[in-house]
């Protein structure tokens, strides 16, 4: 019921040794100029109490990234206003790229990944987040992810 991207689409493994780059399980910095946090796009599964989630990366401004990092372990951080960001995970199971979709990143209690809310556009991922998906769609996504040549992450 979930899939997670290991790094933002712009990450290159060669960055791992650079002093101005960082990739952790929750945060990423590229060349000290580009800032990312990992969050969840949650999609309700129609007819159940389940939620399908995509673990994705979102770029934030330097200011918002600094604020989020400063509050990372602070109880009550969920009262922060959402941060604007751009989706930086490309999910191949959608017919058009998911890169650079507009988002709002909602901080949740310490220990929980942020919730990524997509701008309500007609992109299929945004539509699924708003309307939910059925179990057949969950199975379709799972099949695509199990066969990387047919889908997954670009």
Coordinates of C-alpha atoms in Angstrom, one line a residue:
X1 CA 0.0 0.0 0.0
X2 CA 3.0 2.3 -0.3
X3 CA 6.0 3.1 -2.5
X4 CA 8.9 5.3 -1.6
X5 CA 11.5 7.1 -3.7
X6 CA 15.0 6.9 -2.2
X7 CA 16.1 10.4 -3.5
X8 CA 14.8 13.4 -5.4
X9 CA 14.9 13.0 -9.2
X10 CA 17.8 15.5 -9.3
X11 CA 20.1 13.5 -7.0
X12 CA 23.1 11.8 -8.5
X13 CA 25.0 9.2 -6.4
X14 CA 28.2 11.1 -7.3
X15 CA 27.0 13.9 -5.0
X16 CA 27.4 11.7 -1.9
X17 CA 31.0 12.7 -1.4
X18 CA 30.5 16.4 -2.0
X19 CA 30.7 18.7 1.1
X20 CA 27.8 20.8 -0.1
X21 CA 25.4 17.8 -0.7
X22 CA 23.5 15.6 1.8
X23 CA 21.0 12.8 1.4
X24 CA 19.3 11.4 4.5
X25 CA 16.1 9.4 4.9
X26 CA 14.2 12.7 5.4
X27 CA 16.1 15.6 3.9
X28 CA 18.3 16.3 1.0
X29 CA 20.6 19.3 0.0
X30 CA 22.2 19.5 -3.5
X31 CA 25.2 21.8 -3.9
X32 CA 24.0 24.0 -0.9
X33 CA 21.4 25.6 -3.2
X34 CA 18.6 23.1 -3.6
X35 CA 16.6 21.8 -0.6
X36 CA 14.2 18.8 -0.4
X37 CA 12.2 17.0 2.2
X38 CA 10.5 13.6 2.0
X39 CA 6.8 13.4 2.6
X40 CA 3.8 11.3 1.8
X41 CA 1.1 11.8 -0.9
X42 CA -1.8 9.9 0.7
X43 CA -4.6 8.5 -1.5
X44 CA -7.7 7.0 0.1
X45 CA -8.6 3.5 -1.1
X46 CA -12.3 3.6 -1.9
X47 CA -14.4 1.0 0.0
X48 CA -11.9 0.5 2.7
X49 CA -10.2 2.2 5.7
X50 CA -6.8 1.8 3.9
X51 CA -4.7 4.6 2.4
X52 CA -2.2 4.1 -0.4
X53 CA 0.8 6.4 -0.1
X54 CA 3.6 7.6 -2.3
X55 CA 6.8 8.5 -0.4
X56 CA 8.0 11.5 -2.5
X57 CA 10.5 14.3 -2.4
X58 CA 9.5 18.0 -2.5
X59 CA 11.7 20.9 -3.1
X60 CA 11.4 23.8 -0.6
X61 CA 12.8 27.3 -0.5
X62 CA 15.9 27.7 1.6
X63 CA 13.9 29.6 4.2
X64 CA 11.2 26.9 4.4
X65 CA 13.7 24.1 4.5
X66 CA 15.6 25.8 7.3
X67 CA 12.4 26.4 9.3
X68 CA 11.3 22.7 8.8
X69 CA 14.8 21.5 9.8
X70 CA 14.9 23.7 12.9
X71 CA 11.5 22.3 14.0
X72 CA 12.2 18.7 12.9
X73 CA 12.3 17.3 16.5
X74 CA 10.1 19.9 18.1
X75 CA 6.8 18.8 19.7
X76 CA 3.9 20.9 18.3
X77 CA 5.6 21.4 14.9
X78 CA 2.4 20.4 13.2
X79 CA 1.0 23.8 14.0
X80 CA 3.3 25.3 11.3
X81 CA 1.6 26.7 8.2
X82 CA 2.1 24.4 5.1
X83 CA 5.2 25.0 3.1
X84 CA 4.9 25.5 -0.7
X85 CA 7.0 23.1 -2.8
X86 CA 7.5 21.4 -6.1
X87 CA 7.2 17.7 -6.5
X88 CA 10.6 16.2 -7.4
X89 CA 9.7 12.6 -7.8
X90 CA 8.6 11.3 -11.2
X91 CA 6.2 8.4 -10.9
X92 CA 6.0 6.4 -14.2
X93 CA 2.7 4.9 -13.4
X94 CA 1.1 8.2 -14.6
X95 CA 0.8 9.0 -18.3
X96 CA 2.4 12.5 -17.8
X97 CA 5.3 13.5 -15.6
X98 CA 4.7 14.2 -12.0
X99 CA 7.8 16.4 -11.8
X100 CA 7.2 20.0 -10.7
X101 CA 3.6 19.6 -9.7
X102 CA 2.8 22.3 -7.1
X103 CA 2.4 21.1 -3.6
X104 CA 1.8 22.2 0.0
X105 CA 3.8 20.3 2.6
X106 CA 2.0 19.9 5.9
X107 CA 4.2 19.2 8.9
X108 CA 2.8 16.5 11.2
X109 CA 3.8 15.4 14.7
X110 CA 7.4 14.4 15.4
X111 CA 8.1 11.0 14.0
X112 CA 5.5 11.3 11.2
X113 CA 6.5 12.2 7.6
X114 CA 4.9 15.4 6.3
X115 CA 1.7 15.2 4.3
X116 CA 2.2 16.4 0.7
X117 CA -1.0 17.9 -0.7
X118 CA -1.0 18.4 -4.5
X119 CA -2.5 21.5 -6.1
X120 CA -6.0 20.5 -7.2
X121 CA -5.3 20.2 -11.0
X122 CA -6.5 17.7 -13.6
X123 CA -3.2 15.7 -13.4
X124 CA -4.2 12.1 -12.7
X125 CA -2.1 12.0 -9.5
X126 CA -3.9 15.1 -8.1
X127 CA -7.3 13.7 -9.1
X128 CA -6.5 10.4 -7.4
X129 CA -5.5 12.2 -4.2
X130 CA -8.8 14.1 -4.2
X131 CA -11.1 11.3 -5.2
X132 CA -9.4 8.1 -4.0
X133 CA -8.6 4.9 -5.9
X134 CA -10.2 1.5 -5.9
X135 CA -8.4 -1.8 -5.2
X136 CA -8.1 -2.5 -8.9
X137 CA -6.0 0.6 -9.2
X138 CA -3.8 -0.4 -6.2
X139 CA -3.2 -3.7 -7.9
X140 CA -2.4 -2.0 -11.2
X141 CA 0.2 0.3 -9.5
X142 CA 1.7 -2.7 -7.6
X143 CA 2.0 -4.7 -10.9
X144 CA 3.7 -1.7 -12.6
X145 CA 6.2 -1.3 -9.7
X146 CA 7.0 -5.0 -9.7
X147 CA 7.9 -4.8 -13.4
X148 CA 10.1 -1.7 -13.6
X149 CA 10.1 -1.7 -17.4
X150 CA 6.4 -1.0 -17.3
X151 CA 6.3 1.7 -14.6
X152 CA 7.7 3.0 -11.4
X153 CA 9.9 6.0 -11.0
X154 CA 11.6 7.8 -13.9

